[in-house]
Each structure stands twice: as structure tokens, then as C-alpha cells.
CSV table of C-alpha atoms in Angstrom, one decimal:
chain,number,residue,atom,x,y,z
A,1,MET,CA,2.8,228.5,69.4
A,2,THR,CA,0.2,231.0,70.7
A,3,ASP,CA,1.3,233.5,73.3
A,4,HIS,CA,-0.8,233.6,76.4
A,5,PRO,CA,-1.3,236.6,78.7
A,6,VAL,CA,1.0,236.6,81.7
A,7,ASP,CA,1.6,238.8,84.7
A,8,GLN,CA,3.5,241.9,83.4
A,9,PRO,CA,6.4,243.5,85.3
A,10,LEU,CA,6.4,247.2,86.1
A,11,GLY,CA,9.3,249.6,86.7
A,12,GLU,CA,12.9,249.0,85.7
A,13,LEU,CA,14.9,247.0,88.2
A,14,GLU,CA,18.7,247.1,87.8
A,15,THR,CA,20.8,244.3,89.2
A,16,VAL,CA,23.5,245.7,91.5
A,17,HIS,CA,24.9,242.5,92.9
A,18,THR,CA,24.1,238.8,92.9
A,19,PHE,CA,24.9,236.7,95.9
A,20,ASP,CA,25.9,233.4,94.2
A,21,SER,CA,26.9,231.6,97.3
A,22,GLY,CA,26.9,232.0,101.1
A,23,PRO,CA,24.1,233.2,103.4
A,24,MET,CA,21.0,235.2,102.6
A,25,PRO,CA,21.3,239.0,103.1
A,26,THR,CA,18.7,241.2,104.8
A,27,GLY,CA,19.9,244.8,105.2
A,28,VAL,CA,21.4,247.2,102.8
A,29,SER,CA,22.6,250.8,103.0
A,30,VAL,CA,24.5,253.1,100.7
A,31,SER,CA,26.9,255.8,101.8
A,32,THR,CA,27.1,259.4,100.4
A,33,ARG,CA,30.1,258.3,98.3
A,34,GLY,CA,28.3,255.2,97.0
A,35,ARG,CA,29.8,252.5,99.2
A,36,ILE,CA,27.3,249.6,99.7
A,37,PHE,CA,27.0,247.7,103.0
A,38,VAL,CA,25.0,244.6,103.6
A,39,ASN,CA,24.4,242.2,106.4
A,40,PHE,CA,23.7,238.5,107.0
A,41,PRO,CA,21.8,237.4,110.2
A,42,LYS,CA,22.6,234.0,111.6
A,43,TRP,CA,19.4,232.1,110.9
A,44,GLY,CA,21.0,228.7,110.0
A,45,ASP,CA,23.2,229.5,107.0
A,46,ASP,CA,26.9,229.3,107.4
A,47,VAL,CA,27.7,233.0,108.2
A,48,GLU,CA,31.4,233.8,108.0
A,49,PHE,CA,30.8,237.4,108.6
A,50,THR,CA,27.5,239.1,109.6
A,51,VAL,CA,28.4,242.6,108.2
A,52,GLY,CA,30.0,243.1,104.8
A,53,GLU,CA,30.8,245.7,102.1
A,54,ILE,CA,30.5,245.1,98.4
A,55,ARG,CA,33.9,245.9,96.9
A,56,ASP,CA,34.9,245.2,93.3
A,57,GLY,CA,32.0,242.7,92.9
A,58,ALA,CA,32.7,240.7,96.0
A,59,VAL,CA,31.4,241.0,99.6
A,60,VAL,CA,34.2,241.3,102.2
A,61,PRO,CA,33.8,241.4,106.0
A,62,TYR,CA,33.3,244.9,107.4
A,63,PRO,CA,35.0,246.7,109.2
A,64,ASN,CA,37.2,243.6,109.5
A,65,GLN,CA,37.0,239.9,110.4
A,66,ALA,CA,37.7,240.5,114.1
A,67,TRP,CA,34.5,242.5,114.5
A,68,ASN,CA,32.7,239.6,112.8
A,69,SER,CA,34.2,236.9,115.2
A,70,PRO,CA,32.3,237.1,118.5
A,71,SER,CA,33.6,235.1,121.4
A,72,ALA,CA,30.1,234.5,122.7
A,73,ASP,CA,26.5,235.7,122.3
A,74,ASP,CA,27.2,238.4,124.9
A,75,ASP,CA,30.3,239.8,123.3
A,76,PRO,CA,30.0,243.6,123.4
A,77,LYS,CA,33.1,244.1,121.2
A,78,ALA,CA,32.0,242.0,118.2
A,79,PHE,CA,28.9,241.5,116.0
A,80,VAL,CA,26.9,238.5,117.2
A,81,SER,CA,24.1,238.4,114.5
A,82,VAL,CA,23.2,241.6,112.6
A,83,GLN,CA,19.8,242.3,111.2
A,84,SER,CA,20.2,245.9,109.8
A,85,VAL,CA,22.9,248.4,108.7
A,86,VAL,CA,22.0,252.1,108.1
A,87,VAL,CA,24.2,255.0,107.0
A,88,ASP,CA,23.1,258.1,109.0
A,89,PRO,CA,22.9,261.7,107.7
A,90,ALA,CA,26.5,262.3,108.9
A,91,ASP,CA,27.7,259.4,106.7
A,92,ARG,CA,28.5,257.1,109.5
A,93,LEU,CA,27.5,253.4,109.4
A,94,TRP,CA,25.3,252.1,112.3
A,95,VAL,CA,25.2,248.4,112.8
A,96,LEU,CA,22.2,246.9,114.6
A,97,ASP,CA,23.2,243.7,116.4
A,98,THR,CA,20.3,241.5,117.5
A,99,GLY,CA,22.5,239.5,119.8
A,100,SER,CA,20.1,236.7,118.9
A,101,PRO,CA,21.4,234.0,116.5
A,102,MET,CA,18.7,231.6,115.6
A,103,PHE,CA,16.3,233.9,117.5
A,104,LYS,CA,17.7,232.7,120.8
A,105,GLU,CA,17.2,234.5,124.1
A,106,THR,CA,19.5,237.5,124.2
A,107,GLN,CA,22.2,238.1,126.8
A,108,VAL,CA,23.3,241.5,127.9
A,109,GLY,CA,26.2,242.6,125.7
A,110,GLY,CA,24.7,241.0,122.6
A,111,PRO,CA,22.0,243.5,121.6
A,112,LYS,CA,23.7,246.7,120.7
A,113,LEU,CA,24.2,249.6,118.3
A,114,VAL,CA,27.7,250.1,116.8
A,115,CYS,CA,28.7,253.3,115.0
A,116,ILE,CA,31.6,253.2,112.4
A,117,ASP,CA,33.3,256.2,110.9
A,118,LEU,CA,33.4,255.6,107.1
A,119,ALA,CA,36.3,258.1,106.7
A,120,ASN,CA,38.7,255.6,108.4
A,121,ASP,CA,36.5,252.5,108.9
A,122,ALA,CA,37.1,252.7,112.7
A,123,VAL,CA,34.5,252.0,115.3
A,124,LEU,CA,33.5,255.2,117.0
A,125,ARG,CA,31.3,253.9,119.8
A,126,THR,CA,29.1,251.1,120.9
A,127,ILE,CA,25.8,251.4,122.7
A,128,VAL,CA,25.0,248.2,124.6
A,129,PHE,CA,21.3,247.9,125.5
A,130,ASP,CA,20.3,247.1,129.1
A,131,ARG,CA,17.4,244.9,130.1
A,132,SER,CA,15.0,247.8,130.3
A,133,ALA,CA,15.4,248.4,126.5
A,134,ALA,CA,16.3,245.0,125.1
A,135,LEU,CA,14.4,242.2,126.8
A,136,PRO,CA,15.5,238.5,126.7
A,137,THR,CA,12.9,238.1,124.0
A,138,THR,CA,13.8,241.2,122.0
A,139,TYR,CA,14.7,241.0,118.3
A,140,LEU,CA,16.1,244.3,117.1
A,141,ASN,CA,15.0,244.7,113.5
A,142,ASP,CA,15.5,248.0,111.8
A,143,MET,CA,16.3,251.7,112.6
A,144,ARG,CA,16.1,255.3,111.5
A,145,PHE,CA,17.9,258.4,112.6
A,146,ASP,CA,17.2,262.1,113.4
A,147,LEU,CA,20.6,263.7,114.2
A,148,ARG,CA,18.9,267.1,114.9
A,149,ARG,CA,17.6,265.4,118.0
A,150,ASP,CA,20.5,263.0,118.4
A,151,VAL,CA,18.2,260.0,118.4
A,152,ALA,CA,17.5,256.7,116.7
A,153,TYR,CA,14.3,254.7,116.5
A,154,ILE,CA,14.4,250.9,116.4
A,155,THR,CA,11.7,248.3,116.0
A,156,ASP,CA,11.5,245.2,118.3
A,157,SER,CA,9.9,242.5,116.1
A,158,SER,CA,10.0,239.7,118.5
A,159,ASP,CA,7.9,236.6,117.8
A,160,GLN,CA,8.2,235.4,121.4
A,161,GLY,CA,7.6,238.5,123.5
A,162,PRO,CA,6.5,242.1,123.6
A,163,ASN,CA,6.9,244.3,120.6
A,164,ALA,CA,7.8,248.0,120.7
A,165,ILE,CA,9.6,251.0,119.3
A,166,ILE,CA,12.9,251.5,121.1
A,167,VAL,CA,14.1,255.1,121.3
A,168,VAL,CA,17.9,255.7,121.7
A,169,HIS,CA,19.5,259.0,122.7
A,170,LEU,CA,22.8,258.6,120.9
A,171,GLY,CA,24.8,261.0,123.0
A,172,SER,CA,24.1,259.4,126.3
A,173,GLY,CA,23.4,255.9,125.1
A,174,THR,CA,20.1,255.9,127.1
A,175,ALA,CA,17.3,253.8,125.5
A,176,TRP,CA,13.7,253.3,126.4
A,177,ARG,CA,10.7,251.4,125.0
A,178,ARG,CA,7.6,253.0,123.6
A,179,LEU,CA,4.3,251.5,122.4
A,180,HIS,CA,5.3,248.5,124.4
A,181,ASP,CA,3.1,245.7,123.2
A,182,HIS,CA,0.7,248.2,121.7
A,183,PRO,CA,-1.8,246.6,119.3
A,184,SER,CA,-0.3,248.5,116.3
A,185,THR,CA,3.1,246.7,117.0
A,186,LYS,CA,1.6,243.2,117.1
A,187,ALA,CA,1.3,240.6,114.3
A,188,GLU,CA,-2.1,239.7,113.0
A,189,VAL,CA,-2.8,236.0,112.7
A,190,PRO,CA,-5.5,233.8,110.9
A,191,PRO,CA,-8.3,234.3,110.5
A,192,ALA,CA,-7.7,238.0,110.7
A,193,LEU,CA,-4.7,237.7,108.3
A,194,LEU,CA,-3.6,234.9,106.0
A,195,PRO,CA,-0.7,236.2,103.9
A,196,VAL,CA,0.0,234.4,100.6
A,197,VAL,CA,3.5,234.5,99.0
A,198,GLU,CA,4.2,232.8,95.6
A,199,GLY,CA,0.7,231.3,95.8
A,200,GLU,CA,1.2,229.6,99.1
A,201,PRO,CA,0.0,230.6,102.6
A,202,PHE,CA,2.9,232.0,104.5
A,203,LEU,CA,2.9,230.0,107.7
A,204,GLU,CA,5.5,228.2,109.9
A,205,ARG,CA,5.6,224.7,108.5
A,206,PRO,CA,9.0,223.3,109.6
A,207,GLY,CA,7.9,219.7,109.0
A,208,ASP,CA,4.7,217.6,108.8
A,209,SER,CA,3.2,219.2,112.0
A,210,VAL,CA,0.2,221.5,111.9
A,211,PRO,CA,1.1,224.9,110.4
A,212,GLU,CA,1.4,227.8,112.9
A,213,PRO,CA,1.0,231.5,112.2
A,214,VAL,CA,4.1,233.7,111.8
A,215,THR,CA,4.0,236.2,114.7
A,216,MET,CA,6.8,238.7,114.0
A,217,GLY,CA,5.6,242.1,115.1
A,218,ALA,CA,6.9,245.7,114.5
A,219,ASP,CA,9.5,245.3,111.7
A,220,GLY,CA,9.7,248.0,109.0
A,221,ILE,CA,10.4,251.6,110.1
A,222,ALA,CA,10.8,254.9,108.4
A,223,ILE,CA,10.9,258.6,109.4
A,224,SER,CA,9.0,261.4,107.7
A,225,ALA,CA,10.9,264.0,105.7
A,226,ASP,CA,10.3,266.6,108.4
A,227,GLY,CA,11.0,264.2,111.3
A,228,SER,CA,7.6,264.6,112.9
A,229,ARG,CA,6.4,261.1,112.5
A,230,VAL,CA,7.8,257.6,112.6
A,231,PHE,CA,6.1,255.1,110.3
A,232,TYR,CA,6.2,251.4,111.2
A,233,CYS,CA,4.4,248.1,110.5
A,234,PRO,CA,4.3,244.6,111.9
A,235,LEU,CA,5.8,242.0,109.6
A,236,MET,CA,2.5,240.1,109.7
A,237,SER,CA,0.0,242.8,108.8
A,238,ARG,CA,-1.3,244.5,105.8
A,239,ARG,CA,-1.7,247.8,107.7
A,240,TRP,CA,0.8,250.4,108.6
A,241,TYR,CA,0.9,253.0,111.3
A,242,SER,CA,2.7,256.2,112.4
A,243,VAL,CA,3.4,257.9,115.7
A,244,SER,CA,4.5,261.3,116.8
A,245,THR,CA,8.2,261.6,117.4
A,246,ASP,CA,7.6,264.4,120.0
A,247,ALA,CA,5.6,261.8,121.9
A,248,LEU,CA,8.2,259.1,121.6
A,249,LEU,CA,10.8,261.5,122.9
A,250,ASP,CA,8.9,263.0,125.8
A,251,ARG,CA,9.6,260.7,128.8
A,252,ASP,CA,7.1,262.5,130.9
A,253,LEU,CA,4.2,261.2,128.8
A,254,SER,CA,2.4,258.1,129.8
A,255,ASP,CA,2.1,255.1,127.5
A,256,ASP,CA,-1.5,256.0,126.9
A,257,GLU,CA,-0.6,259.5,125.9
A,258,VAL,CA,2.0,258.3,123.4
A,259,ALA,CA,-0.5,255.7,122.0
A,260,ALA,CA,-3.0,258.5,121.5
A,261,THR,CA,-0.7,259.9,118.8
A,262,VAL,CA,-0.8,256.7,116.8
A,263,VAL,CA,-2.4,257.0,113.4
A,264,ASP,CA,-3.6,253.9,111.4
A,265,GLU,CA,-2.3,254.8,108.0
A,266,GLY,CA,-4.5,252.2,106.3
A,267,ASP,CA,-4.1,249.2,104.1
A,268,LYS,CA,-0.7,249.1,102.4
A,269,GLY,CA,-1.6,246.5,99.8
A,270,GLY,CA,0.1,243.5,101.3
A,271,VAL,CA,2.5,242.1,103.9
A,272,ALA,CA,5.6,244.2,104.1
A,273,ASP,CA,9.1,243.7,105.5
A,274,GLY,CA,10.6,247.1,104.8
A,275,LEU,CA,9.7,250.8,104.9
A,276,GLU,CA,11.6,253.8,103.6
A,277,THR,CA,11.1,257.5,102.9
A,278,ASP,CA,12.6,260.1,100.5
A,279,ASP,CA,13.3,263.8,100.7
A,280,GLN,CA,10.1,264.5,98.6
A,281,GLY,CA,7.8,263.2,101.4
A,282,ARG,CA,7.0,259.9,99.8
A,283,VAL,CA,6.8,256.7,101.8
A,284,TYR,CA,8.0,253.4,100.3
A,285,VAL,CA,6.8,249.9,101.3
A,286,THR,CA,7.9,246.5,100.1
A,287,ASN,CA,5.2,244.1,99.2
A,288,THR,CA,6.2,240.5,99.6
A,289,GLU,CA,2.8,239.1,98.6
A,290,HIS,CA,3.0,240.7,95.1
A,291,ASN,CA,6.8,240.8,94.4
A,292,ALA,CA,6.6,244.6,94.4
A,293,ILE,CA,7.6,247.9,95.9
A,294,LEU,CA,4.9,250.5,96.4
A,295,ARG,CA,5.0,254.1,97.5
A,296,ARG,CA,2.5,256.6,98.9
A,297,LEU,CA,2.6,260.2,97.7
A,298,PRO,CA,2.1,263.2,100.0
A,299,ASP,CA,-1.5,263.4,98.8
A,300,GLY,CA,-2.2,259.8,99.8
A,301,THR,CA,-2.1,258.3,96.4
A,302,MET,CA,-0.5,254.8,96.2
A,303,GLU,CA,1.5,253.8,93.2
A,304,THR,CA,3.8,250.9,92.1
A,305,VAL,CA,7.5,251.6,91.9
A,306,ALA,CA,8.4,248.1,90.8
A,307,HIS,CA,6.7,244.8,90.3
A,308,ASP,CA,8.9,242.0,89.1
A,309,PRO,CA,9.0,238.1,89.5
A,310,ARG,CA,12.6,238.5,90.6
A,311,LEU,CA,11.5,240.4,93.7
A,312,LEU,CA,11.3,237.3,95.7
A,313,TRP,CA,10.7,238.6,99.2
A,314,PRO,CA,11.9,242.2,98.9
A,315,ASP,CA,13.3,242.8,102.3
A,316,THR,CA,15.2,246.1,103.2
A,317,MET,CA,15.3,249.3,101.2
A,318,SER,CA,17.8,252.2,101.1
A,319,VAL,CA,17.4,255.5,99.3
A,320,ALA,CA,20.8,256.7,98.1
A,321,GLU,CA,22.3,260.0,97.0
A,322,ASP,CA,22.4,258.8,93.4
A,323,GLY,CA,18.6,259.0,93.2
A,324,TYR,CA,18.1,255.2,93.4
A,325,LEU,CA,16.2,253.0,95.8
A,326,TYR,CA,18.2,249.9,96.6
A,327,VAL,CA,16.4,246.7,97.8
A,328,THR,CA,17.5,243.2,98.8
A,329,ALA,CA,15.5,240.2,97.6
A,330,ASN,CA,16.4,237.1,99.7
A,331,GLN,CA,13.7,234.5,99.2
A,332,LEU,CA,13.0,234.5,103.0
A,333,HIS,CA,9.7,232.7,102.5
A,334,ARG,CA,11.4,229.7,100.8
A,335,GLN,CA,13.3,228.8,104.0
A,336,ALA,CA,12.7,225.3,105.3
A,337,THR,CA,10.8,226.8,108.3
A,338,TYR,CA,8.0,227.9,105.9
A,339,ARG,CA,8.2,225.0,103.4
A,340,ARG,CA,7.6,221.8,105.3
A,341,GLY,CA,11.3,221.4,106.2
A,342,GLN,CA,12.5,221.8,102.7
A,343,ASP,CA,14.9,224.7,101.9
A,344,GLN,CA,13.6,225.9,98.5
A,345,ARG,CA,15.8,228.9,98.2
A,346,ARG,CA,17.9,229.1,95.0
A,347,TYR,CA,21.0,231.1,94.3
A,348,PRO,CA,21.4,233.9,93.5
A,349,TYR,CA,20.0,236.2,96.2
A,350,GLN,CA,19.9,239.6,94.7
A,351,LEU,CA,20.4,243.3,95.3
A,352,PHE,CA,18.5,245.6,93.0
A,353,ARG,CA,18.0,249.2,92.5
A,354,VAL,CA,15.3,251.3,90.8
A,355,HIS,CA,15.6,255.0,89.9
A,356,ILE,CA,13.2,257.3,91.9
A,357,GLY,CA,14.7,260.7,91.2
A,358,ALA,CA,14.9,261.6,94.9
A,359,GLY,CA,17.4,261.5,97.7
A,360,PRO,CA,17.3,260.2,101.3
A,361,VAL,CA,15.8,261.9,104.3
A,362,ARG,CA,18.7,263.7,106.0
A,363,LEU,CA,17.7,265.1,109.4
A,364,VAL,CA,20.9,266.7,110.5
């Protein structure tokens, strides 16, 4: 039998964990001591717990089942539906609760930021967002931290309302919206953009109805190694952007003055779900259209970190102290919503890592 040329993988992906049953994961974060945390948003799967830790080859509810058992969608003392988990430079776990299972309208008490002390697995504090920060349409997506300034930056990726970057002062719990519905935070739609994943146009096709564009906005977020810029990208765009953190934090600046600091960082090679940075000033971007992870070097050069057929919708990335980049692959594009009502996902979902020889950005 004659061998035929086929698409070749690049990079060396290592399997960290396979999710052989249960819901699809999105977020991942790794602590200084190597503890691995993941989360499972409530998008239609049976989610017994929305935040978990991988221990001895199994995923268990974190910090306990009680925190994963909300009484209602406005429960301020339990996780409603979590989209992202991030370990900060002080080795605390922050949990970003959308308060929006099945992308429903949020209720005050649902959208929140919860900080957990990894030394004793106790909740330290909860920041509940008011309506000025988290709108009824808001979908809190991902976050990054600068503890020198005591702030977090969060993307609002809503597909039903305005998009933005939400700035949170961690000490006071005060939060405010920046780049509110700015063009750089908005999804591109056909004919400007037609993403193709696994050879098929990525569109909302829940049944036999006419396909509709996916309209998720500002999604991936990362912070530069010196903390001067926040990088972000709409889910539905092949472009990425950055904005001055000084401008985001200065509440005396007008929206136009903040927007004046936005830089179009160019074509990133495909639609991306996640962004990340390392302590060497390199910026990483998932590439769902090409089953890949790319990175941009400080001189602007783009290179491939990994390209592998197993990277079926690389979602969230986390740079860890062990010199590896961790990434979830969850087959998001195979959900029934995008495949004419047929759920084409197949177990396992996977958590991979690839060696990058660098550490995380630690602004502390």
C-alpha cells in the first residue's frame, strides 16, 4: 500500500488528563505547587460540579460540593455556572462565575468573582458584580491579574448584548466597564468573516433552519509581561487587539480617550478562543481553525507551538511554573448547536501540555 502525504503535526503534546465521561471542560489553571484546576460551564451537559480539581487521576468538586450546589441562579454563596478559573501570582485561585447557565439572562448575585486560598482551600472573599458592571446580557468569560495594582481584567463575550473589558479593583470590589461595545470587542460576521473548523463553516445550526453567525465578542485575554497592555480578541475574529492598562484604570478618562490607546495587533492566523503570555514577553493564541497553538515573539515573529489533530477546539491556556503551557481541547464546535442539532462530540475531552521553557507572568 502506498503512503500518501498527510497533514503533519508539529510540537510535542503531552496528555495530562482525559475526560472520559461527564461534561466538557473550558478553563484550566495550574498552581505554583502543580495543583490543576478545571471548570465545566452549564451549557446543556449534566454538570454535577462546575469547578473541579484533578487529584490522583480523577476530577473532584472544588473547594467542595456545597460551593457547587447553588440554590438559584442568583446565589452569591455558590457557583452557578463557571467559565474560567485562574491562579493569581499570590497562588490563590479565582473563580469567574458567569451566573448564566445556558446563556440565560443574569440575576444580581450570580455573576461574581470568588477568591480561594489554596493553602487551606477556604473561600477568602466574593466580589458580586452590580448592574453597572455585569449587565443582564453579560457573559463573563476570562480574566487576568496585576496584583501590583490590585486589579483584574475580565472579558464580557456576550452574544446578546454589549461587549467590554471589565476592570475590577480587588481591594474594594469596585468594577467598571471599559471599551463598552467598542468595535474591537465585537464579533465579525459573514461576509467579513466565515470561520471554518474541521472543514465546516462554524455557524449556529441547531436544526434545519437557516444558519446564523456566531456572535460571541471579547473572549480571550492576556496581560503583557510588564503589565502595560492587555491583549484581547473577540471569539469571532481573526484579529487581536491590545489596550493600555493605564487607560483602563484611569476613571477620569473618557471612553474615547481609552479607545485611543487601542492597537490593532493584526491577523493572528485564525479564530481564537484563548490568549496567554509568558515571562519572556511572548503572547500565545489558540487557533481553532487549524488545531493549533501559535505564539508571537517580542520582535513580532509568529511561530507554531503545537499543531495536532487532537487539538479539537483548543480552548483555554495556562502557563505554569513547570515550564509547560497547559490547554484544554473540548470539541466545542461539535456541539449540537453548530451541527444541525446533532451532538457530534466524542469522549474523551482532553487536557494537554507542551513544554515552552518559560514561566507565567507574575505581576506582584
